[in-house]
Short mmCIF file of N, CA and C in Angstrom, two decimals:
data_model
loop_
_atom_site.label_atom_id
_atom_site.label_comp_id
_atom_site.label_asym_id
_atom_site.label_seq_id
_atom_site.Cartn_x
_atom_site.Cartn_y
_atom_site.Cartn_z
N UNK A 1 14.67 -9.25 -8.52
CA UNK A 1 13.83 -8.02 -8.45
C UNK A 1 12.59 -8.39 -7.23
N UNK A 2 12.07 -7.35 -6.76
CA UNK A 2 11.02 -7.55 -5.63
C UNK A 2 9.68 -7.85 -6.17
N UNK A 3 9.18 -9.05 -5.32
CA UNK A 3 8.11 -9.32 -5.79
C UNK A 3 6.75 -8.37 -5.25
N UNK A 4 5.73 -8.22 -6.26
CA UNK A 4 4.60 -7.09 -5.66
C UNK A 4 3.37 -8.15 -5.52
N UNK A 5 2.83 -8.10 -4.25
CA UNK A 5 1.62 -8.78 -4.03
C UNK A 5 0.62 -7.94 -3.48
N UNK A 6 -0.53 -8.48 -3.99
CA UNK A 6 -1.87 -7.97 -3.11
C UNK A 6 -2.22 -8.86 -2.20
N UNK A 7 -2.46 -8.48 -1.02
CA UNK A 7 -3.03 -9.31 -0.12
C UNK A 7 -4.10 -8.34 1.00
N UNK A 8 -5.53 -9.01 0.45
CA UNK A 8 -6.37 -8.30 0.93
C UNK A 8 -7.70 -9.03 1.15
N UNK A 9 -8.97 -9.01 1.54
CA UNK A 9 -10.10 -9.64 1.83
C UNK A 9 -11.22 -8.97 1.08
N UNK A 10 -12.11 -9.67 0.44
CA UNK A 10 -13.25 -9.29 -0.34
C UNK A 10 -14.65 -10.08 0.14
N UNK A 11 -15.74 -9.51 0.00
CA UNK A 11 -16.79 -10.08 0.09
C UNK A 11 -17.30 -11.20 -0.86
N UNK A 12 -18.21 -12.09 -0.72
CA UNK A 12 -18.10 -12.88 -1.75
C UNK A 12 -18.54 -12.62 -3.21
N UNK A 13 -19.29 -11.15 -3.24
CA UNK A 13 -19.68 -10.56 -4.47
C UNK A 13 -18.51 -9.59 -4.73
N UNK A 14 -17.62 -9.58 -4.43
CA UNK A 14 -16.39 -8.81 -4.82
C UNK A 14 -16.10 -7.66 -4.31
N UNK A 15 -16.69 -7.16 -3.12
CA UNK A 15 -16.32 -5.86 -2.96
C UNK A 15 -15.64 -5.81 -1.83
N UNK A 16 -14.55 -5.01 -1.20
CA UNK A 16 -13.55 -4.54 -0.33
C UNK A 16 -13.87 -3.53 0.63
N UNK A 17 -15.10 -2.84 0.54
CA UNK A 17 -15.67 -2.13 1.62
C UNK A 17 -17.24 -1.84 0.97
N UNK A 18 -18.01 -1.53 1.99
CA UNK A 18 -19.55 -1.22 1.73
C UNK A 18 -19.72 -0.06 0.80
N UNK A 19 -20.81 0.18 0.89
CA UNK A 19 -21.50 1.51 0.16
C UNK A 19 -20.94 2.68 0.97
N UNK A 20 -20.75 2.58 2.42
CA UNK A 20 -20.25 3.85 3.23
C UNK A 20 -18.86 3.81 3.20
N UNK A 21 -17.95 2.99 2.81
CA UNK A 21 -16.56 2.73 2.71
C UNK A 21 -16.16 1.87 3.91
N UNK A 22 -17.35 1.45 4.75
CA UNK A 22 -16.73 0.58 5.94
C UNK A 22 -16.39 -1.09 5.93
N UNK A 23 -15.70 -1.42 6.74
CA UNK A 23 -15.27 -2.70 6.58
C UNK A 23 -15.75 -3.72 7.86
N UNK A 24 -16.45 -3.04 8.37
CA UNK A 24 -17.22 -3.48 9.92
C UNK A 24 -17.51 -4.91 9.63
N UNK A 25 -17.76 -5.34 8.23
CA UNK A 25 -18.16 -6.64 7.85
C UNK A 25 -16.94 -7.92 7.33
N UNK A 26 -15.91 -7.40 8.07
CA UNK A 26 -14.54 -8.36 7.66
C UNK A 26 -14.33 -9.23 8.72
N UNK A 27 -15.24 -10.15 9.18
CA UNK A 27 -15.10 -11.35 9.75
C UNK A 27 -15.77 -12.20 9.24
N UNK A 28 -15.31 -13.63 9.90
CA UNK A 28 -15.88 -14.76 9.45
C UNK A 28 -17.36 -14.94 9.98
N UNK A 29 -17.76 -16.43 10.00
CA UNK A 29 -19.38 -16.80 10.22
C UNK A 29 -19.21 -16.87 12.00
N UNK A 30 -18.15 -16.73 12.73
CA UNK A 30 -18.73 -16.80 14.24
C UNK A 30 -17.36 -16.99 14.99
N UNK A 31 -16.86 -18.22 15.05
CA UNK A 31 -15.98 -18.49 15.83
C UNK A 31 -14.75 -18.06 15.65
N UNK A 32 -13.85 -16.91 16.32
CA UNK A 32 -12.51 -16.53 16.19
C UNK A 32 -11.67 -17.74 16.56
N UNK A 33 -12.06 -18.60 17.17
CA UNK A 33 -10.89 -19.59 17.53
C UNK A 33 -10.54 -20.34 16.61
N UNK A 34 -11.12 -20.17 15.44
CA UNK A 34 -10.98 -21.10 14.00
C UNK A 34 -10.15 -20.31 13.30
N UNK A 35 -9.74 -18.87 13.54
CA UNK A 35 -8.98 -17.99 12.62
C UNK A 35 -7.74 -18.74 12.37
N UNK A 36 -7.08 -18.55 11.55
CA UNK A 36 -5.78 -18.80 11.07
C UNK A 36 -5.00 -17.30 10.80
N UNK A 37 -3.85 -17.59 11.39
CA UNK A 37 -2.86 -16.06 10.94
C UNK A 37 -2.17 -16.05 9.74
N UNK A 38 -2.80 -15.92 8.84
CA UNK A 38 -2.18 -15.98 7.66
C UNK A 38 -1.58 -14.58 7.45
N UNK A 39 -1.73 -13.73 7.97
CA UNK A 39 -1.12 -12.41 7.86
C UNK A 39 0.45 -12.49 8.50
N UNK A 40 0.41 -12.98 9.67
CA UNK A 40 2.14 -12.84 10.12
C UNK A 40 2.71 -13.91 9.07
N UNK A 41 2.33 -14.83 8.59
CA UNK A 41 3.30 -15.35 7.41
C UNK A 41 3.62 -14.84 6.26
N UNK A 42 2.53 -14.02 5.78
CA UNK A 42 2.54 -13.31 4.52
C UNK A 42 3.63 -12.14 4.78
N UNK A 43 3.69 -11.36 5.78
CA UNK A 43 4.60 -10.47 6.08
C UNK A 43 5.98 -10.56 6.41
N UNK A 44 6.22 -11.88 6.52
CA UNK A 44 7.61 -12.59 6.76
C UNK A 44 8.53 -12.10 5.63
N UNK A 45 7.96 -11.83 4.23
CA UNK A 45 8.75 -11.67 3.12
C UNK A 45 8.35 -10.44 2.80
N UNK A 46 7.87 -9.50 3.67
CA UNK A 46 7.34 -7.82 2.92
C UNK A 46 8.45 -6.89 3.88
N UNK A 47 8.63 -5.75 3.32
CA UNK A 47 9.25 -4.83 3.81
C UNK A 47 8.56 -3.38 3.57
N UNK A 48 7.93 -3.52 2.50
CA UNK A 48 7.29 -2.25 1.95
C UNK A 48 5.80 -2.33 1.93
N UNK A 49 5.27 -1.28 2.01
CA UNK A 49 3.62 -1.35 1.68
C UNK A 49 3.34 0.12 0.98
N UNK A 50 2.34 -0.18 -0.06
CA UNK A 50 1.85 0.76 -0.95
C UNK A 50 0.31 0.88 -0.41
N UNK A 51 -0.48 1.98 -0.29
CA UNK A 51 -1.72 2.17 -0.17
C UNK A 51 -2.18 3.67 -0.55
N UNK A 52 -3.34 3.92 -0.62
CA UNK A 52 -4.12 4.71 -1.17
C UNK A 52 -4.25 5.97 0.32
N UNK A 53 -4.84 6.91 -0.25
CA UNK A 53 -5.11 8.01 0.83
C UNK A 53 -6.27 7.61 1.58
N UNK A 54 -7.12 6.94 1.04
CA UNK A 54 -8.67 6.34 2.13
C UNK A 54 -8.12 5.11 2.61
N UNK A 55 -7.32 4.17 2.21
CA UNK A 55 -6.86 3.06 3.32
C UNK A 55 -6.21 3.84 4.43
N UNK A 56 -4.97 4.83 4.06
CA UNK A 56 -4.46 5.21 5.23
C UNK A 56 -5.46 5.91 6.20
N UNK A 57 -6.27 6.58 5.92
CA UNK A 57 -7.16 7.46 6.77
C UNK A 57 -7.79 6.19 7.41
N UNK A 58 -8.35 5.39 6.83
CA UNK A 58 -8.91 4.48 7.78
C UNK A 58 -8.42 3.60 8.41
N UNK A 59 -7.24 3.33 8.32
CA UNK A 59 -6.09 2.85 9.38
C UNK A 59 -6.08 3.65 10.62
N UNK A 60 -5.58 4.86 10.07
CA UNK A 60 -5.53 5.79 11.24
C UNK A 60 -6.82 6.52 12.10
N UNK A 61 -7.73 6.31 11.72
CA UNK A 61 -9.11 6.97 12.18
C UNK A 61 -9.99 5.71 12.75
N UNK A 62 -10.17 4.61 12.03
CA UNK A 62 -11.14 3.62 12.50
C UNK A 62 -9.98 2.40 13.22
N UNK A 63 -9.48 1.54 12.18
CA UNK A 63 -8.67 0.41 12.47
C UNK A 63 -7.82 0.39 13.40
N UNK A 64 -6.98 1.48 13.78
CA UNK A 64 -6.06 1.49 14.93
C UNK A 64 -5.41 2.82 15.04
N UNK A 65 -6.49 3.75 15.74
CA UNK A 65 -6.16 5.10 15.96
C UNK A 65 -5.23 5.66 16.92
N UNK A 66 -4.78 4.63 17.60
CA UNK A 66 -3.73 4.81 18.76
C UNK A 66 -2.63 4.54 18.28
N UNK A 67 -2.30 3.64 17.39
CA UNK A 67 -1.00 3.33 16.91
C UNK A 67 -0.83 3.01 15.47
N UNK A 68 0.35 3.42 14.93
CA UNK A 68 0.62 2.89 13.35
C UNK A 68 0.97 1.46 13.44
N UNK A 69 0.20 0.72 12.88
CA UNK A 69 0.09 -0.96 13.21
C UNK A 69 1.04 -1.47 12.08
N UNK A 70 1.69 -0.52 11.20
CA UNK A 70 2.58 -1.03 10.43
C UNK A 70 4.19 -0.70 10.45
N UNK A 71 4.48 -0.42 11.61
CA UNK A 71 5.82 0.04 11.72
C UNK A 71 6.90 -0.73 11.82
N UNK A 72 6.81 -1.91 11.30
CA UNK A 72 7.71 -2.85 10.69
C UNK A 72 8.20 -2.72 9.21
N UNK A 73 7.47 -1.57 8.63
CA UNK A 73 7.62 -1.64 7.00
C UNK A 73 7.59 -0.37 6.76
N UNK A 74 8.05 0.14 5.54
CA UNK A 74 8.01 1.19 4.83
C UNK A 74 6.91 1.48 4.10
N UNK A 75 6.07 2.42 4.58
CA UNK A 75 4.92 2.80 3.81
C UNK A 75 4.78 3.82 2.94
N UNK A 76 4.18 3.46 1.75
CA UNK A 76 4.14 4.79 0.76
C UNK A 76 2.66 5.15 0.58
N UNK A 77 2.18 5.97 0.82
CA UNK A 77 0.77 6.69 0.98
C UNK A 77 0.42 7.49 -0.41
N UNK A 78 -0.13 6.81 -1.47
CA UNK A 78 -0.44 7.83 -2.62
C UNK A 78 -1.69 8.48 -2.49
N UNK A 79 -0.96 9.93 -2.36
CA UNK A 79 -2.20 11.01 -2.40
C UNK A 79 -1.56 12.15 -3.11
N UNK A 80 -2.67 13.12 -3.44
CA UNK A 80 -2.46 14.41 -4.02
C UNK A 80 -2.51 15.27 -3.30
N UNK A 81 -2.60 15.46 -1.79
CA UNK A 81 -2.71 16.32 -0.98
C UNK A 81 -1.07 16.43 -0.06
N UNK A 82 -0.96 17.38 0.31
CA UNK A 82 0.33 17.52 0.92
C UNK A 82 0.34 17.21 2.43
N UNK A 83 1.14 16.36 2.87
CA UNK A 83 1.43 15.76 4.15
C UNK A 83 2.68 15.64 4.66
N UNK A 84 2.87 15.59 5.74
CA UNK A 84 4.39 15.65 6.29
C UNK A 84 4.71 14.11 6.41
N UNK A 85 5.67 13.67 5.77
CA UNK A 85 6.26 11.93 5.91
C UNK A 85 7.39 12.13 6.95
N UNK A 86 7.01 10.86 7.54
CA UNK A 86 7.88 10.32 8.80
C UNK A 86 8.95 9.19 7.91
N UNK A 87 9.63 8.85 8.92
CA UNK A 87 10.50 8.01 8.57
C UNK A 87 9.96 6.33 7.98
N UNK A 88 8.82 6.09 8.80
CA UNK A 88 8.08 4.96 8.03
C UNK A 88 7.05 5.22 7.35
N UNK A 89 6.54 6.58 6.92
CA UNK A 89 5.27 6.66 6.33
C UNK A 89 5.49 7.89 5.45
N UNK A 90 5.78 7.51 4.03
CA UNK A 90 6.22 8.44 3.14
C UNK A 90 4.70 8.84 2.20
N UNK A 91 4.49 10.35 2.34
CA UNK A 91 2.96 10.42 1.39
C UNK A 91 3.85 11.16 0.08
N UNK A 92 3.27 10.50 -0.98
CA UNK A 92 3.87 10.74 -2.15
C UNK A 92 2.74 11.12 -3.23
N UNK A 93 2.90 12.12 -4.27
CA UNK A 93 2.07 12.26 -5.35
C UNK A 93 2.67 11.97 -6.39
N UNK A 94 2.49 10.57 -6.79
CA UNK A 94 3.34 9.80 -7.86
C UNK A 94 2.44 8.97 -8.62
N UNK A 95 2.33 8.70 -9.96
CA UNK A 95 1.80 7.82 -10.37
C UNK A 95 2.36 6.40 -9.68
N UNK A 96 1.11 5.55 -9.20
CA UNK A 96 1.52 4.15 -8.54
C UNK A 96 2.46 3.21 -9.45
N UNK A 97 2.31 3.33 -10.78
CA UNK A 97 2.71 2.37 -11.79
C UNK A 97 4.32 3.06 -11.44
N UNK A 98 4.38 3.99 -11.61
CA UNK A 98 5.91 4.53 -11.77
C UNK A 98 6.75 4.36 -10.32
N UNK A 99 5.75 4.62 -9.35
CA UNK A 99 6.47 4.27 -8.16
C UNK A 99 6.81 2.72 -8.03
N UNK A 100 6.10 1.65 -8.32
CA UNK A 100 6.35 0.45 -8.21
C UNK A 100 7.53 0.14 -9.36
N UNK A 101 7.33 0.57 -10.25
CA UNK A 101 8.55 0.33 -11.07
C UNK A 101 10.00 0.93 -10.57
N UNK A 102 10.09 1.80 -9.94
CA UNK A 102 11.18 2.19 -9.11
C UNK A 102 11.79 1.28 -8.04
N UNK A 103 10.28 1.01 -7.13
CA UNK A 103 10.78 0.22 -6.02
C UNK A 103 11.10 -1.24 -6.23
N UNK A 104 10.57 -1.55 -7.44
CA UNK A 104 11.14 -3.02 -7.63
C UNK A 104 12.65 -3.04 -8.20
N UNK A 105 13.23 -1.94 -8.31
CA UNK A 105 14.47 -2.08 -8.92
C UNK A 105 15.51 -1.80 -7.55
N UNK A 106 14.89 -1.32 -6.38
CA UNK A 106 15.58 -1.21 -5.27
C UNK A 106 15.77 -2.62 -4.56
N UNK A 107 16.79 -2.66 -3.43
CA UNK A 107 17.01 -4.06 -2.95
C UNK A 107 15.71 -3.76 -1.85
N UNK A 108 15.56 -5.08 -1.22
CA UNK A 108 14.37 -5.26 -0.29
C UNK A 108 13.79 -6.37 -0.60
N UNK A 109 12.86 -6.61 0.50
CA UNK A 109 11.86 -7.71 0.42
C UNK A 109 10.86 -7.27 -0.39
N UNK A 110 9.61 -8.05 -0.54
CA UNK A 110 8.49 -7.88 -1.18
C UNK A 110 7.92 -6.71 -0.87
N UNK A 111 6.95 -6.15 -1.79
CA UNK A 111 6.00 -4.84 -1.57
C UNK A 111 4.57 -5.54 -1.68
N UNK A 112 3.74 -5.21 -0.51
CA UNK A 112 2.46 -5.28 -0.42
C UNK A 112 1.30 -4.37 -1.00
N UNK A 113 0.91 -4.49 -1.60
CA UNK A 113 -0.33 -3.47 -2.21
C UNK A 113 -1.44 -3.99 -1.41
N UNK A 114 -1.57 -2.83 -0.54
CA UNK A 114 -2.70 -2.95 0.68
C UNK A 114 -4.03 -2.49 0.55
N UNK A 115 -4.03 -1.42 -0.37
CA UNK A 115 -5.50 -1.01 -0.94
C UNK A 115 -5.53 0.63 -1.12
N UNK A 116 -6.27 1.22 -1.65
CA UNK A 116 -7.47 0.66 -2.08
C UNK A 116 -7.71 0.58 -3.60
N UNK A 117 -8.96 0.36 -3.51
CA UNK A 117 -9.44 -0.08 -5.15
C UNK A 117 -8.77 0.65 -6.31
N UNK A 118 -8.79 1.80 -6.21
CA UNK A 118 -8.07 2.69 -7.35
C UNK A 118 -6.66 2.20 -7.38
N UNK A 119 -5.78 2.06 -6.56
CA UNK A 119 -4.52 1.88 -6.42
C UNK A 119 -4.25 0.46 -7.27
N UNK A 120 -5.09 -0.50 -6.51
CA UNK A 120 -5.14 -1.77 -6.94
C UNK A 120 -5.51 -1.93 -8.66
N UNK A 121 -6.39 -1.33 -8.80
CA UNK A 121 -7.12 -1.49 -10.08
C UNK A 121 -6.06 -1.02 -11.17
N UNK A 122 -5.20 0.05 -10.77
CA UNK A 122 -4.17 0.73 -11.86
C UNK A 122 -3.15 -0.21 -11.84
N UNK A 123 -2.63 -0.89 -10.68
CA UNK A 123 -1.45 -1.86 -10.91
C UNK A 123 -1.95 -3.08 -11.51
N UNK A 124 -3.30 -3.52 -11.51
CA UNK A 124 -3.71 -4.72 -12.19
C UNK A 124 -3.94 -4.43 -13.76
N UNK A 125 -4.06 -3.22 -13.99
CA UNK A 125 -4.27 -2.82 -15.41
C UNK A 125 -2.99 -2.94 -16.02
N UNK A 126 -1.73 -2.34 -15.34
CA UNK A 126 -0.27 -2.48 -15.76
C UNK A 126 0.23 -3.86 -15.67
N UNK A 127 -0.81 -4.93 -15.09
CA UNK A 127 0.17 -6.23 -14.62
C UNK A 127 1.13 -6.26 -14.03
N UNK A 128 1.09 -5.67 -13.00
CA UNK A 128 2.26 -5.33 -12.03
C UNK A 128 2.18 -6.22 -10.89
N UNK A 129 1.00 -7.10 -10.43
CA UNK A 129 0.89 -7.70 -9.53
C UNK A 129 1.42 -9.34 -9.83
N UNK A 130 2.32 -9.47 -9.07
CA UNK A 130 3.09 -11.00 -9.01
C UNK A 130 2.19 -12.12 -8.46
N UNK A 131 1.32 -11.67 -7.28
CA UNK A 131 0.88 -12.61 -6.52
C UNK A 131 -0.26 -12.07 -5.83
N UNK A 132 -1.32 -12.71 -5.69
CA UNK A 132 -2.66 -12.30 -5.18
C UNK A 132 -3.04 -13.24 -4.18
N UNK A 133 -3.18 -12.74 -3.03
CA UNK A 133 -3.44 -13.16 -1.76
C UNK A 133 -4.98 -12.58 -1.68
N UNK A 134 -6.02 -13.32 -1.78
CA UNK A 134 -7.42 -12.81 -1.56
C UNK A 134 -8.20 -14.02 -0.64
N UNK A 135 -8.69 -13.17 0.69
CA UNK A 135 -9.67 -13.60 1.48
C UNK A 135 -10.89 -13.41 1.14
N UNK A 136 -11.85 -14.56 0.87
CA UNK A 136 -13.31 -14.50 0.38
C UNK A 136 -13.96 -14.47 1.92
N UNK A 137 -14.92 -13.57 2.01
CA UNK A 137 -15.29 -13.34 3.50
C UNK A 137 -16.93 -13.87 3.45
N UNK A 138 -17.57 -14.60 3.95
CA UNK A 138 -18.95 -15.23 3.58
C UNK A 138 -19.68 -14.11 3.85
N UNK A 139 -20.02 -13.10 2.93
CA UNK A 139 -20.88 -11.99 3.11
C UNK A 139 -21.28 -11.36 1.55
N UNK A 140 -22.41 -11.11 1.32
CA UNK A 140 -22.85 -10.30 0.32
C UNK A 140 -23.15 -9.19 0.65
N UNK A 141 -22.68 -8.07 0.15
CA UNK A 141 -22.78 -6.89 0.17
C UNK A 141 -23.81 -5.95 -0.49
N UNK A 142 -23.47 -6.64 -1.87
CA UNK A 142 -24.96 -5.71 -2.87
C UNK A 142 -24.32 -4.80 -3.53
N UNK A 143 -23.41 -3.99 -2.81
CA UNK A 143 -22.79 -2.58 -3.45
C UNK A 143 -21.78 -2.30 -2.72
N UNK A 144 -20.80 -1.59 -3.02
CA UNK A 144 -19.70 -0.95 -2.41
C UNK A 144 -18.67 -0.29 -3.16
N UNK A 145 -17.46 -0.75 -2.70
CA UNK A 145 -16.34 -0.64 -3.45
C UNK A 145 -15.77 -1.90 -3.97
N UNK A 146 -15.83 -2.07 -5.49
CA UNK A 146 -15.30 -3.33 -5.90
C UNK A 146 -13.75 -3.39 -5.91
N UNK A 147 -13.18 -4.58 -5.80
CA UNK A 147 -11.90 -4.71 -5.77
C UNK A 147 -11.29 -4.78 -7.20
N UNK A 148 -12.09 -5.42 -7.99
CA UNK A 148 -11.70 -5.15 -9.44
C UNK A 148 -12.61 -4.53 -10.27
N UNK A 149 -11.93 -3.51 -11.28
CA UNK A 149 -12.87 -2.80 -11.95
C UNK A 149 -12.90 -3.61 -13.32
N UNK A 150 -13.51 -2.78 -14.17
CA UNK A 150 -13.40 -3.23 -15.64
C UNK A 150 -11.82 -3.41 -16.13
N UNK A 151 -11.77 -4.86 -16.72
CA UNK A 151 -10.63 -5.28 -17.18
C UNK A 151 -10.24 -4.55 -18.40
N UNK A 152 -9.07 -4.52 -18.85
CA UNK A 152 -8.76 -3.88 -20.13
C UNK A 152 -8.17 -4.84 -20.97
N UNK A 153 -7.60 -5.87 -20.36
CA UNK A 153 -7.25 -7.24 -20.85
C UNK A 153 -7.09 -8.30 -19.91
N UNK A 154 -7.06 -9.53 -20.42
CA UNK A 154 -7.16 -10.84 -19.50
C UNK A 154 -5.66 -10.95 -18.92
N UNK A 155 -5.91 -11.34 -17.39
CA UNK A 155 -4.64 -11.71 -16.69
C UNK A 155 -4.80 -13.18 -16.53
N UNK A 156 -4.11 -14.03 -16.85
CA UNK A 156 -4.29 -15.42 -16.44
C UNK A 156 -3.52 -15.69 -14.96
N UNK A 157 -4.17 -16.35 -14.33
CA UNK A 157 -3.61 -16.69 -13.23
C UNK A 157 -3.53 -18.15 -12.83
N UNK A 158 -2.98 -18.54 -11.90
CA UNK A 158 -2.63 -20.15 -11.52
C UNK A 158 -2.85 -20.04 -10.04
N UNK A 159 -3.63 -20.92 -9.51
CA UNK A 159 -3.85 -21.20 -8.15
C UNK A 159 -2.85 -21.97 -7.77
N UNK A 160 -2.23 -21.59 -6.50
CA UNK A 160 -1.31 -21.86 -5.75
C UNK A 160 -1.63 -22.61 -4.58
N UNK A 161 -2.80 -22.16 -3.99
CA UNK A 161 -3.04 -22.68 -2.61
C UNK A 161 -4.31 -22.04 -2.19
N UNK A 162 -5.17 -22.91 -1.54
CA UNK A 162 -6.20 -22.68 -0.73
C UNK A 162 -6.42 -23.21 0.71
N UNK A 163 -7.15 -22.35 1.54
CA UNK A 163 -7.49 -22.77 2.90
C UNK A 163 -8.90 -22.09 3.37
N UNK A 164 -9.55 -22.91 4.09
CA UNK A 164 -10.83 -22.17 4.97
C UNK A 164 -10.74 -22.60 6.12
N UNK A 165 -11.23 -21.64 6.80
CA UNK A 165 -11.44 -21.37 8.36
C UNK A 165 -12.47 -20.40 8.93
N UNK A 166 -13.30 -20.57 9.65
CA UNK A 166 -14.42 -19.61 10.08
C UNK A 166 -15.13 -19.19 9.02
N UNK A 167 -15.29 -19.99 8.06
CA UNK A 167 -16.21 -19.69 6.56
C UNK A 167 -15.73 -18.96 5.92
N UNK A 168 -14.25 -18.23 6.15
CA UNK A 168 -13.58 -17.72 4.84
C UNK A 168 -12.70 -18.48 4.21
N UNK A 169 -12.36 -18.15 2.76
CA UNK A 169 -11.43 -18.81 2.30
C UNK A 169 -10.37 -17.93 1.55
N UNK A 170 -9.08 -18.35 1.80
CA UNK A 170 -7.91 -17.79 1.40
C UNK A 170 -7.42 -18.46 0.15
N UNK A 171 -7.47 -17.56 -1.01
CA UNK A 171 -7.11 -17.96 -2.29
C UNK A 171 -5.34 -17.19 -2.64
N UNK A 172 -4.61 -17.97 -2.96
CA UNK A 172 -3.52 -17.60 -3.42
C UNK A 172 -3.28 -17.90 -5.06
N UNK A 173 -2.92 -16.99 -5.70
CA UNK A 173 -2.56 -16.97 -6.98
C UNK A 173 -1.21 -16.49 -7.56
N UNK A 174 -0.74 -16.84 -8.67
CA UNK A 174 0.25 -16.23 -9.18
C UNK A 174 -0.16 -16.20 -10.68
N UNK A 175 0.59 -15.11 -11.44
CA UNK A 175 0.47 -14.76 -12.92
C UNK A 175 0.90 -16.31 -13.38
N UNK A 176 0.48 -16.73 -14.55
CA UNK A 176 0.91 -17.61 -15.38
C UNK A 176 1.65 -17.10 -16.50
#
């Protein structure tokens, strides 16, 4: 079965976006020469991305408006609105848990849960995330969009790896 992974950054106080939905704060404490490319290593084992409409909209309007940066993957965008799909971007109006169940049974590499919070929280509640790749950014936002919502049950994790660079800390957990 395909592995489901969350790969995301959050502020030290647990937010993935500020109160305006912005991610301008997603950088370390200064020297970009210290950055480690954890993304390239992560995506070697991924061929499918799931994201919500807000995450998709932020990618195409703010983060990379000139080109679709995930061309090497099949992306499913969970949305209630009608949009025209392409070969690489599928807009689907389906329960994310049902979609993940279906995708897990198909052949392929791993599945990346890219964001946003609502999608992530539904999959956490269903205990569908196999591996959590979380980068802690040295910023306290005070408010915004929380990565994890109210838990319905406990999910025990095992720490697999940590690394720090440019003031940020990568944490990799798997389910116990």
